[in-house]
Coordinates of C-alpha atoms in Angstrom, one line a residue:
X679 CA -88.7 -64.7 61.4
X680 CA -85.2 -65.9 60.6
X681 CA -85.3 -64.1 57.2
X682 CA -86.1 -60.8 58.9
X683 CA -83.1 -61.1 61.3
X684 CA -80.8 -62.0 58.5
X685 CA -81.8 -59.0 56.5
X686 CA -81.3 -56.7 59.5
X687 CA -77.9 -58.1 60.1
X688 CA -76.8 -57.4 56.5
X689 CA -78.0 -53.8 56.7
X690 CA -76.2 -53.2 59.9
X691 CA -73.0 -54.7 58.5
X692 CA -73.1 -52.5 55.4
X693 CA -73.7 -49.4 57.4
X694 CA -70.8 -50.2 59.7
X695 CA -68.5 -50.8 56.7
X696 CA -69.5 -47.4 55.1
X697 CA -68.9 -45.5 58.3
X698 CA -65.5 -47.0 58.8
X699 CA -64.5 -46.1 55.3
X700 CA -65.6 -42.5 55.8
X701 CA -63.7 -42.2 59.1
X702 CA -60.6 -43.7 57.5
X703 CA -60.7 -41.1 54.6
X704 CA -61.1 -38.2 57.0
X705 CA -58.1 -39.4 59.0
X706 CA -55.9 -39.5 55.8
X707 CA -57.0 -36.0 54.8
X708 CA -56.0 -34.7 58.3
X709 CA -52.6 -36.1 57.9
X710 CA -52.1 -34.5 54.4
X711 CA -53.2 -30.9 55.3
X712 CA -51.5 -29.7 58.5
X713 CA -52.9 -26.6 60.3
X714 CA -51.2 -23.2 59.2
X715 CA -49.3 -21.3 62.0
X716 CA -49.7 -17.4 62.2
X717 CA -46.6 -15.4 60.9
X718 CA -44.7 -13.5 63.5
X719 CA -44.6 -9.7 62.9
X720 CA -41.1 -8.1 62.8
X721 CA -42.4 -4.6 63.8
X722 CA -45.0 -4.2 66.6
X723 CA -46.8 -1.3 68.4
X724 CA -45.8 1.2 65.7
X725 CA -47.9 4.4 65.6
X726 CA -50.9 4.2 63.3
X727 CA -51.6 7.9 63.2
X728 CA -49.7 10.9 61.9
X729 CA -48.0 13.5 64.1
X730 CA -48.9 17.2 64.0
X731 CA -46.9 20.0 65.6
X732 CA -47.6 23.7 66.0
X733 CA -45.2 26.4 64.6
X734 CA -42.9 26.5 67.6
X735 CA -40.1 24.1 68.6
X736 CA -41.5 20.8 69.8
X737 CA -40.8 17.3 70.8
X738 CA -42.9 14.1 70.8
X739 CA -41.9 10.5 71.4
X740 CA -43.2 7.1 70.2
X741 CA -42.4 3.5 71.2
X742 CA -42.2 0.3 69.1
X743 CA -40.8 -3.2 69.2
X744 CA -38.6 -4.7 66.5
X745 CA -37.7 -8.4 66.2
X746 CA -34.5 -7.5 64.3
X747 CA -32.1 -4.6 63.5
X748 CA -33.9 -1.5 62.3
X749 CA -33.4 2.0 60.8
X750 CA -35.4 5.2 60.3
X751 CA -35.5 7.4 57.2
X752 CA -36.9 11.0 57.0
X753 CA -38.0 11.5 53.4
X754 CA -38.8 14.9 52.0
X755 CA -42.4 15.4 50.8
X756 CA -43.6 19.0 50.4
X757 CA -40.7 20.8 52.1
X758 CA -37.1 20.4 53.3
X759 CA -36.0 18.1 56.1
X760 CA -33.7 20.3 58.2
X761 CA -36.5 21.4 60.4
X762 CA -37.5 17.8 61.5
X763 CA -35.1 15.4 63.2
X764 CA -35.5 11.9 64.6
X765 CA -33.3 10.3 67.3
X766 CA -32.1 7.6 67.4
X767 CA -32.1 6.7 63.7
X768 CA -31.2 3.0 64.0
X769 CA -30.9 0.2 66.6
X770 CA -30.9 -3.6 67.3
X771 CA -33.8 -5.8 68.1
X772 CA -35.9 -4.9 71.1
X773 CA -38.3 -2.2 72.4
X774 CA -37.2 1.4 71.7
X775 CA -38.4 5.0 72.3
X776 CA -37.8 7.5 69.5
X777 CA -38.0 11.3 69.8
X778 CA -39.2 13.6 67.0
X779 CA -38.0 17.2 67.3
X780 CA -39.1 20.2 65.1
X781 CA -37.5 23.6 64.8
X782 CA -39.7 26.8 64.7
X783 CA -41.6 27.3 61.4
X784 CA -40.9 30.9 60.3
X785 CA -42.7 30.5 57.0
X786 CA -46.3 31.1 56.2
X787 CA -47.0 27.6 54.8
X788 CA -47.5 24.2 56.5
X789 CA -44.7 21.8 55.9
X790 CA -44.5 18.0 56.2
X791 CA -42.1 15.0 56.0
X792 CA -42.6 11.2 55.9
X793 CA -40.9 9.1 58.6
X794 CA -40.4 5.4 57.6
X795 CA -39.2 2.6 59.9
X796 CA -37.6 -0.5 58.2
X797 CA -36.8 -3.8 60.0
X798 CA -36.1 -6.9 58.0
X799 CA -38.5 -7.0 55.0
X800 CA -41.1 -4.9 56.8
X801 CA -41.6 -1.1 56.8
X802 CA -44.0 1.3 58.6
X803 CA -44.6 5.0 57.8
X804 CA -46.3 8.1 59.2
X805 CA -46.3 11.8 58.3
X806 CA -45.0 14.6 60.5
X807 CA -46.8 18.0 59.8
X808 CA -45.9 21.3 61.2
X809 CA -48.3 24.2 61.1
X810 CA -47.4 27.5 59.4
X811 CA -46.6 30.6 61.3
X812 CA -49.7 32.6 61.8
X813 CA -49.5 36.2 60.5
X814 CA -51.6 39.3 60.1
X815 CA -49.5 42.0 58.3
X816 CA -50.8 45.5 57.6
X817 CA -49.4 47.3 54.6
X818 CA -49.0 50.4 56.7
X819 CA -49.2 50.9 60.5
X820 CA -50.7 54.4 60.5
X821 CA -53.2 56.4 58.4
X822 CA -53.8 60.2 58.4
X823 CA -57.3 61.3 57.6
X824 CA -58.4 64.9 56.9
X825 CA -60.9 66.7 59.2
X826 CA -63.7 66.0 56.7
X827 CA -63.5 62.3 57.4
X828 CA -64.6 59.7 54.9
X829 CA -63.9 56.1 54.0
X830 CA -60.3 54.8 54.2
X831 CA -59.0 51.5 52.9
X832 CA -56.9 49.2 55.0
X833 CA -54.9 46.6 53.2
X834 CA -53.4 43.5 54.9
X835 CA -52.1 40.0 54.3
X836 CA -53.3 37.2 56.5
X837 CA -53.1 33.4 56.6
X838 CA -55.4 33.0 59.6
X839 CA -59.0 33.9 60.3
X840 CA -59.3 37.3 61.9
X841 CA -61.7 39.9 63.1
X842 CA -61.3 43.7 63.3
X843 CA -61.6 45.0 66.9
X844 CA -62.6 48.7 67.1
X845 CA -62.0 50.9 70.1
X846 CA -64.9 52.1 72.2
X847 CA -65.5 55.3 70.4
X848 CA -68.3 56.9 68.3
X849 CA -66.2 58.4 65.6
X850 CA -64.7 55.2 64.1
X851 CA -66.7 52.4 62.7
X852 CA -66.5 49.6 60.2
X853 CA -68.0 50.0 56.7
X854 CA -68.1 47.8 53.6
X855 CA -67.7 48.3 49.9
X856 CA -69.0 46.4 47.0
X857 CA -66.4 47.9 44.7
X858 CA -63.7 45.7 43.1
X859 CA -61.5 44.0 45.7
X860 CA -57.9 42.8 45.2
X861 CA -57.2 39.1 45.5
X862 CA -54.0 37.1 45.0
X863 CA -53.9 33.6 43.5
X864 CA -50.8 31.4 43.1
X865 CA -50.0 29.1 40.3
X866 CA -47.3 26.4 40.5
X867 CA -45.6 26.0 37.1
X868 CA -43.7 22.7 36.6
X869 CA -40.4 22.6 34.7
X870 CA -40.8 22.2 31.0
X871 CA -38.3 19.6 30.0
X872 CA -39.6 19.3 26.4
X873 CA -38.3 20.8 23.3
X874 CA -41.4 22.9 22.5
X875 CA -43.1 25.8 24.3
X876 CA -46.5 25.4 25.8
X877 CA -49.5 27.5 26.8
X878 CA -52.6 27.0 28.9
X879 CA -55.6 29.2 29.8
X880 CA -56.9 29.8 33.3
X881 CA -60.4 31.0 33.5
X882 CA -61.7 33.2 36.4
X883 CA -65.4 32.8 36.4
X884 CA -68.2 34.0 38.7
X885 CA -70.2 30.9 39.8
X886 CA -73.5 32.7 39.7
X887 CA -73.3 34.6 36.4
X888 CA -71.5 34.7 33.1
X889 CA -68.8 37.2 34.2
X890 CA -65.4 35.8 33.5
X891 CA -61.8 36.7 32.5
X892 CA -59.1 34.5 31.0
X893 CA -55.4 34.3 31.8
X894 CA -53.0 32.8 29.3
X895 CA -49.9 31.2 30.7
X896 CA -47.0 30.6 28.3
X897 CA -43.9 28.6 29.1
X898 CA -40.8 28.4 27.0
X899 CA -39.2 25.1 26.1
X900 CA -36.0 23.8 27.7
X901 CA -33.1 25.6 26.1
X902 CA -30.3 23.9 24.1
X903 CA -27.2 26.0 24.0
X904 CA -25.6 26.5 20.5
X905 CA -21.9 27.2 20.0
X906 CA -20.7 29.0 16.8
X907 CA -17.3 30.3 15.8
X908 CA -17.2 33.1 13.2
X909 CA -13.8 33.1 11.4
X910 CA -14.6 36.1 9.2
X911 CA -16.7 39.1 10.1
X912 CA -20.1 39.0 8.4
X913 CA -20.3 35.2 8.1
X914 CA -22.8 34.6 10.9
X915 CA -26.0 35.2 8.9
X916 CA -24.7 32.6 6.3
X917 CA -24.0 30.1 9.1
X918 CA -27.5 30.2 10.6
X919 CA -30.4 29.8 8.2
X920 CA -33.1 32.4 8.7
X921 CA -35.7 29.7 9.7
X922 CA -33.4 28.4 12.4
X923 CA -32.1 31.7 13.8
X924 CA -35.3 32.5 15.7
X925 CA -35.4 29.1 17.3
X926 CA -32.1 29.5 19.2
X927 CA -32.5 30.6 22.8
X928 CA -29.0 30.2 24.1
X929 CA -25.9 31.0 22.1
X930 CA -22.1 31.1 22.6
X931 CA -20.4 32.9 19.8
X932 CA -16.7 33.3 19.3
X933 CA -14.4 34.7 16.6
X934 CA -14.8 38.0 14.8
X935 CA -18.1 39.9 14.7
X936 CA -18.9 42.7 12.3
X937 CA -22.0 44.8 11.5
X938 CA -24.1 42.0 9.8
X939 CA -23.3 39.6 12.7
X940 CA -24.3 42.1 15.4
X941 CA -27.5 43.0 13.5
X942 CA -28.6 39.4 13.4
X943 CA -27.8 38.8 17.1
X944 CA -30.0 41.8 18.0
X945 CA -32.9 40.6 15.9
X946 CA -32.6 37.1 17.4
X947 CA -32.7 38.8 20.9
X948 CA -36.0 40.6 20.0
X949 CA -35.1 43.9 18.4
X950 CA -37.8 44.8 15.8
X951 CA -39.6 41.5 16.8
X952 CA -42.6 41.8 19.1
X953 CA -44.9 39.1 20.5
X954 CA -42.8 36.2 19.5
X955 CA -42.8 33.1 21.7
X956 CA -39.0 32.4 21.2
X957 CA -36.1 34.8 21.6
X958 CA -32.4 34.6 22.1
X959 CA -32.3 34.9 25.9
X960 CA -28.7 34.0 26.7
X961 CA -25.8 35.4 24.7
X962 CA -22.1 34.7 25.6
X963 CA -19.7 36.9 23.6
X964 CA -16.8 36.5 26.0
X965 CA -14.5 34.9 23.3
X966 CA -15.6 37.1 20.5
X967 CA -14.0 40.3 19.1
X968 CA -16.1 43.2 17.7
X969 CA -14.4 44.7 14.6
X970 CA -15.2 47.8 12.6
X971 CA -15.8 46.2 9.2
X972 CA -17.8 49.0 7.6
X973 CA -21.1 47.1 7.7
X974 CA -24.1 48.6 9.6
X975 CA -25.4 46.9 12.7
X976 CA -28.4 49.2 12.9
X977 CA -30.1 50.8 9.9
X978 CA -31.1 54.4 10.7
X979 CA -31.1 57.6 8.6
X980 CA -27.3 57.5 8.6
X981 CA -26.7 54.0 9.8
X982 CA -24.7 52.8 12.9
X983 CA -21.4 51.0 12.3
X984 CA -19.3 49.0 14.7
X985 CA -16.0 50.2 16.2
X986 CA -13.3 47.9 17.4
X987 CA -13.9 46.4 20.9
X988 CA -16.9 48.6 21.5
X989 CA -20.6 47.9 22.2
X990 CA -21.9 50.7 20.0
X991 CA -24.7 53.2 20.3
X992 CA -28.1 51.4 20.4
X993 CA -26.4 48.1 19.5
X994 CA -28.8 46.0 21.6
X995 CA -31.5 48.6 22.3
X996 CA -35.1 47.3 22.7
X997 CA -34.2 43.6 22.6
X998 CA -37.4 42.1 24.0
X999 CA -36.1 38.7 25.0
X1000 CA -32.5 39.2 26.0
X1001 CA -32.0 38.1 29.7
X1002 CA -28.3 37.5 30.1
X1003 CA -25.3 38.8 28.1
X1004 CA -21.6 38.2 28.7
X1005 CA -19.6 40.9 26.9
X1006 CA -16.3 40.3 25.1
X1007 CA -13.2 39.9 27.3
X1008 CA -11.4 42.6 25.3
X1009 CA -14.1 45.2 25.3
X1010 CA -13.1 48.8 26.2
X1011 CA -16.3 50.8 25.9
X1012 CA -20.1 50.7 26.1
X1013 CA -21.6 53.5 24.2
X1014 CA -24.9 55.5 24.7
X1015 CA -28.2 53.7 24.5
X1016 CA -26.5 50.3 24.2
X1017 CA -29.1 48.4 26.1
X1018 CA -31.8 50.9 26.7
X1019 CA -35.3 49.5 26.8
X1020 CA -34.5 45.8 27.3
X1021 CA -37.5 44.8 29.4
X1022 CA -36.2 41.4 30.7
X1023 CA -32.5 42.0 30.8
X1024 CA -31.3 40.6 34.2
X1025 CA -27.6 40.0 34.0
X1026 CA -24.7 41.8 32.2
X1027 CA -21.2 40.6 32.7
X1028 CA -18.8 43.5 32.0
X1029 CA -15.0 42.8 31.7
X1030 CA -12.5 44.7 33.7
X1031 CA -11.1 46.2 30.5
X1032 CA -14.1 48.6 30.1
X1033 CA -13.3 52.2 30.9
X1034 CA -16.5 54.1 30.0
X1035 CA -20.2 53.5 29.9
X1036 CA -22.3 56.0 27.9
X1037 CA -25.4 57.9 28.7
X1038 CA -28.7 56.0 28.8
X1039 CA -26.8 52.7 28.3
X1040 CA -29.0 50.7 30.7
X1041 CA -31.9 53.0 31.1
X1042 CA -35.4 51.4 31.3
X1043 CA -34.1 47.9 32.1
X1044 CA -36.5 47.1 35.0
X1045 CA -35.3 43.5 35.6
X1046 CA -31.6 44.5 35.8
X1047 CA -31.2 44.1 39.5
X1048 CA -27.4 43.6 40.0
X1049 CA -24.4 44.7 38.0
X1050 CA -20.7 44.8 38.9
X1051 CA -18.9 47.8 37.5
X1052 CA -15.3 47.2 36.3
X1053 CA -12.4 48.6 38.3
X1054 CA -11.0 50.5 35.3
X1055 CA -14.3 52.5 34.8
X1056 CA -13.6 56.3 34.9
X1057 CA -17.1 57.8 34.4
X1058 CA -20.8 57.1 34.7
X1059 CA -22.7 59.4 32.4
X1060 CA -26.2 60.9 32.5
X1061 CA -29.1 58.5 32.7
X1062 CA -26.8 55.5 32.5
X1063 CA -28.9 53.3 34.9
X1064 CA -32.0 55.5 35.4
X1065 CA -35.3 53.6 35.7
X1066 CA -33.5 50.3 36.0
X1067 CA -34.0 47.6 38.7
X1068 CA -30.6 48.0 40.3
X1069 CA -30.8 47.0 44.0
X1070 CA -27.3 48.1 45.1
X1071 CA -24.2 49.6 43.5
X1072 CA -20.5 50.1 44.3
X1073 CA -18.9 53.0 42.3
X1074 CA -15.2 52.0 41.6
X1075 CA -12.2 54.1 42.6
X1076 CA -11.4 55.6 39.2
X1077 CA -14.9 57.1 38.6
X1078 CA -14.4 60.8 39.2
X1079 CA -18.1 61.9 38.7
X1080 CA -21.6 60.5 38.8
X1081 CA -23.3 62.5 36.2
X1082 CA -26.8 64.0 36.3
X1083 CA -29.8 61.6 36.9
X1084 CA -27.5 58.6 36.4
X1085 CA -29.6 56.5 38.8
X1086 CA -32.8 58.5 38.8
X1087 CA -36.0 56.6 39.6
X1088 CA -34.2 53.4 40.5
X1089 CA -37.0 52.4 42.9
X1090 CA -35.3 49.1 44.0
X1091 CA -31.9 50.7 44.9
X1092 CA -31.3 50.3 48.6
X1093 CA -27.5 50.8 49.0
X1094 CA -24.8 52.9 47.4
X1095 CA -21.1 52.8 48.1
X1096 CA -19.1 55.6 46.4
X1097 CA -15.3 54.9 46.7
X1098 CA -13.7 58.0 45.2
X1099 CA -16.0 60.3 43.0
X1100 CA -15.5 64.0 43.5
X1101 CA -19.0 65.0 42.5
X1102 CA -22.5 63.8 42.5
X1103 CA -24.3 65.8 39.8
X1104 CA -27.9 67.0 39.5
X1105 CA -30.6 64.5 40.4
X1106 CA -28.1 61.6 40.3
X1107 CA -30.1 59.5 42.8
X1108 CA -33.4 61.4 42.6
X1109 CA -36.5 59.5 43.6
X1110 CA -34.7 56.3 44.6
X1111 CA -37.5 55.6 47.1
X1112 CA -36.0 52.5 48.8
X1113 CA -32.5 54.0 49.2
X1114 CA -31.5 53.4 52.8
X1115 CA -27.7 53.4 53.0
X1116 CA -25.2 55.8 51.3
X1117 CA -21.5 55.8 51.9
X1118 CA -19.7 58.9 50.6
X1119 CA -15.9 59.2 49.9
X1120 CA -13.6 61.6 51.8
X1121 CA -12.6 63.4 48.5
X1122 CA -16.2 64.3 47.6
X1123 CA -16.6 68.1 47.0
X1124 CA -20.0 68.5 45.3
X1125 CA -23.5 67.2 46.1
X1126 CA -25.5 69.0 43.4
X1127 CA -29.1 70.1 43.0
X1128 CA -31.7 67.5 43.8
X1129 CA -29.1 64.8 44.1
X1130 CA -31.1 62.8 46.7
X1131 CA -34.5 64.5 46.2
X1132 CA -37.4 62.2 47.0
X1133 CA -35.3 59.5 48.7
X1134 CA -38.1 58.9 51.2
X1135 CA -36.5 55.9 52.9
X1136 CA -33.1 57.5 53.5
X1137 CA -32.9 58.1 57.3
X1138 CA -29.4 59.7 57.5
X1139 CA -26.1 60.4 55.9
X1140 CA -22.5 61.3 57.0
X1141 CA -21.3 64.2 54.8
X1142 CA -17.5 64.3 54.7
X1143 CA -15.7 67.5 55.5
X1144 CA -14.4 67.6 51.9
X1145 CA -17.8 68.7 50.6
X1146 CA -17.8 72.4 49.6
X1147 CA -21.3 72.8 48.1
X1148 CA -24.7 71.2 48.5
X1149 CA -27.1 72.3 45.9
X1150 CA -30.8 73.3 45.7
X1151 CA -33.2 70.8 47.0
X1152 CA -30.5 68.2 47.4
X1153 CA -32.4 66.4 50.2
X1154 CA -35.9 67.7 49.6
X1155 CA -38.7 65.2 50.1
X1156 CA -36.6 63.1 52.6
X1157 CA -38.5 61.9 55.7
X1158 CA -37.3 61.0 59.2
X1159 CA -33.9 62.3 58.0
X1160 CA -30.9 63.2 60.3
X1161 CA -27.8 65.0 59.0
X1162 CA -25.0 67.2 60.1
X1163 CA -23.6 69.9 57.8
X1164 CA -19.9 70.3 58.5
X1165 CA -18.4 73.7 59.2
X1166 CA -16.1 73.2 56.2
X1167 CA -19.0 73.4 53.7
X1168 CA -18.8 76.8 51.8
X1169 CA -22.4 77.2 50.7
X1170 CA -25.8 75.6 50.6
X1171 CA -28.5 76.0 47.9
X1172 CA -32.0 77.2 48.5
X1173 CA -34.4 74.7 50.1
X1174 CA -31.8 71.9 50.5
X1175 CA -34.2 70.5 53.1
X1176 CA -37.9 70.1 52.6
X1177 CA -39.6 67.1 54.3
X1178 CA -41.0 65.6 57.5
X1179 CA -39.4 64.8 60.8
X1180 CA -36.0 66.3 59.9
X1181 CA -33.2 66.7 62.4
X1182 CA -30.6 69.1 61.0
X1183 CA -27.3 70.2 62.5
X1184 CA -25.8 73.2 60.7
X1185 CA -23.7 76.4 61.1
X1186 CA -25.9 79.4 61.8
X1187 CA -24.3 81.4 58.9
X1188 CA -26.4 79.5 56.4
X1189 CA -29.6 81.0 57.8
X1190 CA -28.8 84.6 57.0
X1191 CA -29.7 85.3 53.3
X1192 CA -30.8 82.2 51.4
X1193 CA -32.0 79.7 54.0
X1194 CA -31.6 76.1 53.0
X1195 CA -34.7 75.0 55.0
X1196 CA -38.1 75.2 53.3
X1197 CA -41.1 76.6 55.0
X1198 CA -42.9 73.4 54.1
X1199 CA -40.9 71.3 56.5
X1200 CA -43.0 69.5 59.2
X1201 CA -41.8 68.5 62.7
X1202 CA -38.5 70.1 62.1
X1203 CA -35.7 69.9 64.7
X1204 CA -32.6 72.2 64.2
X1205 CA -29.3 72.1 66.1
X1206 CA -27.0 75.1 65.6
X1207 CA -23.3 74.1 65.6
X1208 CA -21.0 75.4 68.4
X1209 CA -19.4 78.8 68.0
X1210 CA -22.4 80.8 66.8
X1211 CA -22.8 84.1 68.7
X1212 CA -26.1 85.4 67.1
X1213 CA -29.3 84.3 65.4
X1214 CA -29.6 86.6 62.5
X1215 CA -32.6 88.7 61.5
X1216 CA -35.5 86.6 60.1
X1217 CA -33.3 83.4 60.2
X1218 CA -36.2 81.1 60.7
X1219 CA -38.9 83.3 59.3
X1220 CA -41.9 81.3 58.1
X1221 CA -40.5 78.0 59.4
X1222 CA -44.0 76.8 60.2
X1223 CA -43.0 73.3 61.0
X1224 CA -40.1 74.1 63.4
X1225 CA -40.8 72.2 66.7
X1226 CA -37.4 72.3 68.3
X1227 CA -34.1 74.3 68.2
X1228 CA -31.0 73.7 70.1
X1229 CA -28.6 76.7 70.5
X1230 CA -25.0 76.6 71.7
X1231 CA -23.9 78.4 74.9
X1232 CA -22.0 80.9 72.8
X1233 CA -25.2 82.7 71.6
X1234 CA -25.4 86.3 72.8
X1235 CA -28.2 87.8 70.7
X1236 CA -31.3 86.9 68.7
X1237 CA -32.1 89.5 66.0
X1238 CA -35.5 90.8 64.9
X1239 CA -38.1 88.4 63.7
X1240 CA -35.7 85.5 63.9
X1241 CA -38.6 83.0 64.7
X1242 CA -41.5 84.9 63.3
X1243 CA -44.4 82.7 62.2
X1244 CA -42.8 79.6 63.8
X1245 CA -46.2 78.4 64.8

């Protein structure tokens, strides 16, 4: 019995000692590893979602709390930042309310910016997006259909979903076509900062069949401008090895240029070289002098040779790659056909020393949209700018005549200011379909045949009293056109006016023998100038489109058949 009690006592003692040891160890661990405290946030209650605005002017606010001084940055993402403002942009610790303001979006694309708040070492961001301006734009607002009816095509641009709502009538309905439809796709081309050109192919493929077409996109390398001084005419070909000449895209050349030099420059710019990936696109000749050295710059049956200080006949004709050219500072003349047929020519800097520009000099240059004519220029010859991309032109004071078809078929030309020319020759501005504004000088005496024929966007013109003759068909084809013929005009050609919605004020004497108004006019309104006493015989004979005529109080008689067949 005693042995049993002794054993129990020993077991209990060992157990107690072990438990104490474990508790002591746990106490030491607790002292060595203190509990971590949560880190306090510097920015609290900041918006966790982005902001979206419609296309109008808007304001929204948000509130946040900062434990220290703070600032806000509006960083550009896909658009500019002027349209989005944030106030205030900075402050001290505390709770603050910030206002986001957007200006109206007049574009047809969504735009967005990133707003970032910084306080201490922390930052928070969200994106502000403004929706695009919704638009449905018809290519034309009216369509005329013959009595036979049929299917008509309506073209429009839209950036919103839309439906076509028809009036409640049984003669107009919607139909469909499975013919080819026109689509527009846009490709964003990044800047090529490398030294080599690059190409890529875009494939347009029908997802349900093998029908496909491929577009090849080519991009030129970043240009490196080369500067060369030619001390002796004819040395340029020896200074540029043949294998290097066609790699130069931008060139500044100074010194003296003869026939061999000019021939090389034209070849580098693409004359007689088609379908090359690299051309001389930029040519600065401002510090060069062209000299007649007896060497040809263009080999033809008889050869073309340079003349001192002159861009000669056909000197840069058909240069496929030339985009910009700065002509010599001492140049005095640009001869015929000098730049005809340069398809990508955009900019020509002409010095004030030039006095003449020859016929066809810039004909068929569709990319040439703007040019400043020198003050010393005295003439603009036939076809000088015809079929070019000129958008507006000012004719200098010393130009005495704008010769025939000088600006014919300039379909982008919108504005003409003529400072002093005495005559506008035959067809000078014929078929300039976007021409809307013409300013004529007070010394102008002649507007010749077909001068403004087919200028369908020209709505009116003030004809100065100095004009003595207006030629045949001078304004034929003009629409919605209003003009007054001064009493000082001596004569008008046949069918000066032939178009739609014309309002013409003219002396009655012009309606006696060779009427200037065509029988093909539609919705014609005529105002007879004061002083007329009689409407002559057959004055408006066959004026089918005459809808209105205003006569002065001085009229005493209307002769036989004066308005016969004025339906």
